[in-house]
Short mmCIF file of C-alpha atoms in Angstrom, two decimals:
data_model
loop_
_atom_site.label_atom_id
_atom_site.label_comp_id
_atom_site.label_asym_id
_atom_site.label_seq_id
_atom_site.Cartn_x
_atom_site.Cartn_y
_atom_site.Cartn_z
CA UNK A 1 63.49 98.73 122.62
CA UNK A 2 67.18 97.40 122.34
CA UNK A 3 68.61 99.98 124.88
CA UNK A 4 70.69 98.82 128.09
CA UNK A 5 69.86 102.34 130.01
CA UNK A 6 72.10 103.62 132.67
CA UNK A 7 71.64 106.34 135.41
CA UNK A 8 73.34 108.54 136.42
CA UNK A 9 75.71 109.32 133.43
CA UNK A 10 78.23 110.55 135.88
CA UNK A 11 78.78 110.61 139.09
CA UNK A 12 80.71 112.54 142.01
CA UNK A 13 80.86 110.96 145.18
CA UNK A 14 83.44 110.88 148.48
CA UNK A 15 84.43 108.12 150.15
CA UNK A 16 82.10 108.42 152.75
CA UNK A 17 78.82 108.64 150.74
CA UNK A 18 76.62 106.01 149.85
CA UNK A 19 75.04 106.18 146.19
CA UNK A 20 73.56 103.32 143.61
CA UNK A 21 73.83 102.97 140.37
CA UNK A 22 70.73 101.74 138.28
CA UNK A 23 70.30 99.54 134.87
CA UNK A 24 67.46 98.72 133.03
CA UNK A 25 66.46 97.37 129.89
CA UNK A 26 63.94 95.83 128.21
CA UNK A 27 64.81 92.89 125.71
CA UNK A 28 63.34 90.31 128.03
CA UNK A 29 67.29 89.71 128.99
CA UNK A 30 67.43 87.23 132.00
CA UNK A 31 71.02 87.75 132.20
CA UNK A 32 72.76 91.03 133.89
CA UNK A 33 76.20 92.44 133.76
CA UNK A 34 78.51 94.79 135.79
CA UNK A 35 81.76 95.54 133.99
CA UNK A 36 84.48 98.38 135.52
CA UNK A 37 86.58 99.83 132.80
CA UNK A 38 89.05 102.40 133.17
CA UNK A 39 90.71 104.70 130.94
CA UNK A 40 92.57 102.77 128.29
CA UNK A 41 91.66 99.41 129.73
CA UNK A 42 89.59 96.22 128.47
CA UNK A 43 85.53 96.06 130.85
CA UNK A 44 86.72 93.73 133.93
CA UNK A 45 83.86 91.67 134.77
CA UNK A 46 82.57 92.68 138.43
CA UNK A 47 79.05 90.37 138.38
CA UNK A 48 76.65 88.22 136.50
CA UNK A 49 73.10 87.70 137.49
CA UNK A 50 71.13 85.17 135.81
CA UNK A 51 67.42 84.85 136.48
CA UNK A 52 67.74 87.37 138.77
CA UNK A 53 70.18 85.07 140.69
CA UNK A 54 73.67 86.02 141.39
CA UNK A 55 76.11 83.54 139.52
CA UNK A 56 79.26 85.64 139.48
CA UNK A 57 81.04 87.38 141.66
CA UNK A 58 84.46 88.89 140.36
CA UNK A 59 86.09 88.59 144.43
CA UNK A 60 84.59 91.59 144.30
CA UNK A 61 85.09 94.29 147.38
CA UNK A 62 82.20 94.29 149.62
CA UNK A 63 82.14 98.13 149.11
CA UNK A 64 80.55 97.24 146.03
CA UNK A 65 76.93 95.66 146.47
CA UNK A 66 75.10 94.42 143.57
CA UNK A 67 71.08 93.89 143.71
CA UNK A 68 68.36 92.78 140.96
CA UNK A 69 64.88 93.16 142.44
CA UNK A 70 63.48 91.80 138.48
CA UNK A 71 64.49 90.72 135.56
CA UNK A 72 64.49 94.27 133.80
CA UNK A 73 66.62 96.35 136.64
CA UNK A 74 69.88 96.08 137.94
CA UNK A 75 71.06 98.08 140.76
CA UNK A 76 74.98 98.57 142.43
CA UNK A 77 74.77 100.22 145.57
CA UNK A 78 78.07 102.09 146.46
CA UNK A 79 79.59 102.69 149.67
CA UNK A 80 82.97 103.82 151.18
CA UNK A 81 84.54 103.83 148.16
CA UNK A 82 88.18 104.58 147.14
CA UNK A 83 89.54 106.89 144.93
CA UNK A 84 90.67 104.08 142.72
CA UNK A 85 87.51 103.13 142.28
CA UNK A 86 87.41 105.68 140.11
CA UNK A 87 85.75 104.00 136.54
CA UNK A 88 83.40 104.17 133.96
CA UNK A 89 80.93 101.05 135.21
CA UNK A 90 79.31 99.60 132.44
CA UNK A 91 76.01 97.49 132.44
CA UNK A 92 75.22 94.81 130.09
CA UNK A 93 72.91 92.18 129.38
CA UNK A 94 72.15 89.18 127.17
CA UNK A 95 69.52 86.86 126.28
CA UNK A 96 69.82 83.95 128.88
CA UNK A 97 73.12 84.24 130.32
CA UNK A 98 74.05 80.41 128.87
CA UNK A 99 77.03 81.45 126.66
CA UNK A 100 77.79 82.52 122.86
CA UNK A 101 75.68 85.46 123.73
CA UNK A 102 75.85 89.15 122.59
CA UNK A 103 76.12 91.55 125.12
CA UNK A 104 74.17 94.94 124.67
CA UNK A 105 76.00 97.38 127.06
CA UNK A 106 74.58 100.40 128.47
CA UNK A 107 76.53 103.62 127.65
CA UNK A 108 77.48 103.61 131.82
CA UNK A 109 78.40 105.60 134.30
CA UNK A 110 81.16 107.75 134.70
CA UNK A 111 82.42 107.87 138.58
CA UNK A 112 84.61 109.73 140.04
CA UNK A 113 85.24 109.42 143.78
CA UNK A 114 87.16 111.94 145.98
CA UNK B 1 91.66 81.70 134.58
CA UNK B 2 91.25 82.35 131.09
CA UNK B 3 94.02 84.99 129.58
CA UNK B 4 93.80 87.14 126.38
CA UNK B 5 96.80 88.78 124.66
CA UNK B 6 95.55 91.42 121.73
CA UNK B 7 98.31 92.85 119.10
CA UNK B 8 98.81 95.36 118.46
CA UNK B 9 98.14 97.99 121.30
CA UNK B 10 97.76 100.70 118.40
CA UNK B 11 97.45 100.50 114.41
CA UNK B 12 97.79 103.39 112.13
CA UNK B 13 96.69 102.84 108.56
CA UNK B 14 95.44 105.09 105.58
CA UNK B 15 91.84 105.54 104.47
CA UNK B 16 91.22 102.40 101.94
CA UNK B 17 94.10 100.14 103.54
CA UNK B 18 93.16 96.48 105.01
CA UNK B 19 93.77 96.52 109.15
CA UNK B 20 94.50 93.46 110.83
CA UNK B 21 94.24 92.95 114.73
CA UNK B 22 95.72 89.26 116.35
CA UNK B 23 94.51 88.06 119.71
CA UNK B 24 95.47 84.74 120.86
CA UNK B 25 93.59 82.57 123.94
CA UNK B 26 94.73 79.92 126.37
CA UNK B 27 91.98 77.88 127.32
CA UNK B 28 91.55 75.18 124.58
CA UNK B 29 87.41 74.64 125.82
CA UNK B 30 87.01 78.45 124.54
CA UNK B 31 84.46 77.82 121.83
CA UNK B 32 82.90 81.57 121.57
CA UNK B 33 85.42 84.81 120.04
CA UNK B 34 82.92 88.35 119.95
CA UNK B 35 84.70 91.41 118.60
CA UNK B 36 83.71 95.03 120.26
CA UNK B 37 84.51 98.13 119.05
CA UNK B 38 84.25 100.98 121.39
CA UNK B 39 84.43 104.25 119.68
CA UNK B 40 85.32 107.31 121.82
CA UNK B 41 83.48 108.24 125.40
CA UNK B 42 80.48 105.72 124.20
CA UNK B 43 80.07 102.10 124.74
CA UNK B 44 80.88 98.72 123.29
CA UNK B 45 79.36 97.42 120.75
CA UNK B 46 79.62 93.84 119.16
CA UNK B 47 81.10 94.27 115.16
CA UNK B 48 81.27 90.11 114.64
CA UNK B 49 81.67 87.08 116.20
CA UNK B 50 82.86 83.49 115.71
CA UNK B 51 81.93 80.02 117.65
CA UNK B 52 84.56 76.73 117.05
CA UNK B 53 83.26 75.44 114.86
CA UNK B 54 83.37 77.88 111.91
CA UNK B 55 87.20 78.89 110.42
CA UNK B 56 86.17 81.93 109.33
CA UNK B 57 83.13 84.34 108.98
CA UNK B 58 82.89 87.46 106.79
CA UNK B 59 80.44 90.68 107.53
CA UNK B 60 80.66 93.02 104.53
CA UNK B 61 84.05 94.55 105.23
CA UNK B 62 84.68 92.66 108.70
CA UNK B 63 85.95 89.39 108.73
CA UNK B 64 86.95 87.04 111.98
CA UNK B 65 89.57 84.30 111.38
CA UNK B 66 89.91 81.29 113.89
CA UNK B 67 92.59 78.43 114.25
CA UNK B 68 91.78 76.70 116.63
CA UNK B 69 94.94 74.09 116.81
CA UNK B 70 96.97 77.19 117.39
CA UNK B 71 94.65 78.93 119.69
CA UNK B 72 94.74 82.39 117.58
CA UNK B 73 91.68 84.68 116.25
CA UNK B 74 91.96 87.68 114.13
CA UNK B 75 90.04 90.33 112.60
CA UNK B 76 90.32 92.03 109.65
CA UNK B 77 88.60 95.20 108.26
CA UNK B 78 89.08 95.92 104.95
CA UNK B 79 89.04 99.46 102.75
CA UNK B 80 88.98 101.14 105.95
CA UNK B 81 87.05 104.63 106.43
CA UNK B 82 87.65 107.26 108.85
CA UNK B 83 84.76 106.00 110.98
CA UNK B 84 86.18 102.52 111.61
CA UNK B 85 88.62 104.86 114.18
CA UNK B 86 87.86 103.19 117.65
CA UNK B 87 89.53 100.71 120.03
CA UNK B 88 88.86 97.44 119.41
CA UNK B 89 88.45 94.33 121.66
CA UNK B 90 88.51 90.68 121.09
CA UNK B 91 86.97 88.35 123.88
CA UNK B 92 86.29 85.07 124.65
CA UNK B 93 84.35 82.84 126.57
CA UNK B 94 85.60 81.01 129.62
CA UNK B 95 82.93 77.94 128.96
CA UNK B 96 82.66 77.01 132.69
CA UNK B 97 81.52 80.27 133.55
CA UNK B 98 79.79 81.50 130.71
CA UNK B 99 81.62 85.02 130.77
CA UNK B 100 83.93 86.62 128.34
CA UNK B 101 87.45 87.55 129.11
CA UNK B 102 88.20 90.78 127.09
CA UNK B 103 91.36 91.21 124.95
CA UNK B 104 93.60 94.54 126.16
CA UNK B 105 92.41 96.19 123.00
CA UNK B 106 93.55 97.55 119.71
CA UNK B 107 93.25 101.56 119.47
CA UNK B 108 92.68 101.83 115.23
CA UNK B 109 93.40 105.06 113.56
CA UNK B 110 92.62 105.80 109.92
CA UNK B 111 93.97 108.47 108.24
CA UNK B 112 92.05 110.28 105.94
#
């Protein structure tokens, strides 16, 4: 298996819901990836986990909650959002998270927030 | 931090021409330059890549060009086909942090 999966494929949410987002893959990948892309726009990194540890965080808005109960899942729980948080959110992963890696992205999650 | 500019912003060639897109990097540690192509409404996908200490590395019609002294990569497709239509993206790696910086992407169009 050489998937990055990603649920839900899109997503509909106002700003005062709370939803998550789920990865998973299994490659044996110990390091995880949030990227935000918008329309027309490079991924921006949002965070890195590495042995399930998180070693980057983007200055990311707290509205935006990252988790990774193992090495195969990554979760980012959503709340209050804004409606410029509007994004495709990709999830990636690569083999150790120690540099000169490929990423293998998931084919994300569309969001839309009203 | 680490900045990435990517020329140009669009490229329109024929079916069969040679496309060339230029990205050039600040931070002199960079030692890591992945390519993605993204083709519409699906995901990125690595075409090639390139550490320091190689000038240049060829994949069948893809090839990756580094100079390192003037802190510029490029990539270069050659006898393109209708499917190599996608936007492209250079990165590269900040080496403290061991995360890539993306490029602002190339948008390729070949004309059948």
């Amino acid at each position: 298996d050489t998937e990055v999966t990603q649920t839900p494929k899109h997503l509909v949410m106002g700003m005062t819901n709370k939803k998550s987002l789920k990865c998973e893959q299994h490659m044996g990948h110990r390091a995880m990836y949030w990227y935000k892309q918008k329309a027309k726009k490079p991924p921006e990194l949002m965070f890195v986990y590495s042995y399930e540890k998180l070693s980057i965080n983007e200055s990311v808005p707290s509205r935006f909650s990252p988790e990774c109960p193992n090495s195969s899942l990554l979760n980012l729980h959503l709340h209050a959002l804004q409606p410029e948080d509007s994004a495709l959110y990709l999830c990636a992963s690569s083999q150790a998270g120690t540099g000169n890696e490929k990423l293998f992205f998931g084919s994300g999650t569309q969001l839309s927030v009203l | 931090g680490e900045n990435v500019e990517q020329h140009p912003s669009t490229l329109s060639v024929q079916e069969g021409d040679s496309a060339v897109i230029k990205c050039t990097y600040s931070d002199s540690a960079s030692n890591y330059f992945p390519w993605y192509k993204q083709e519409l409404g699906k995901r990125p996908q690595l075409i090639i890549d390139i550490r320091s200490n190689v000038g240049e590395k060829k994949d069948q019609r893809i090839a990756v060009t580094l100079n390192k002294t003037a802190k510029h990569f490029s990539l270069h497709i050659t006898e393109t086909q209708p499917e190599d239509s996608a936007v492209y993206f250079c990165a590269d790696e900040d080496t403290g942090r061991r995360a890539l910086t993306f490029g602002s992407g190339t948008r390729l169009q070949v004309q059948p």
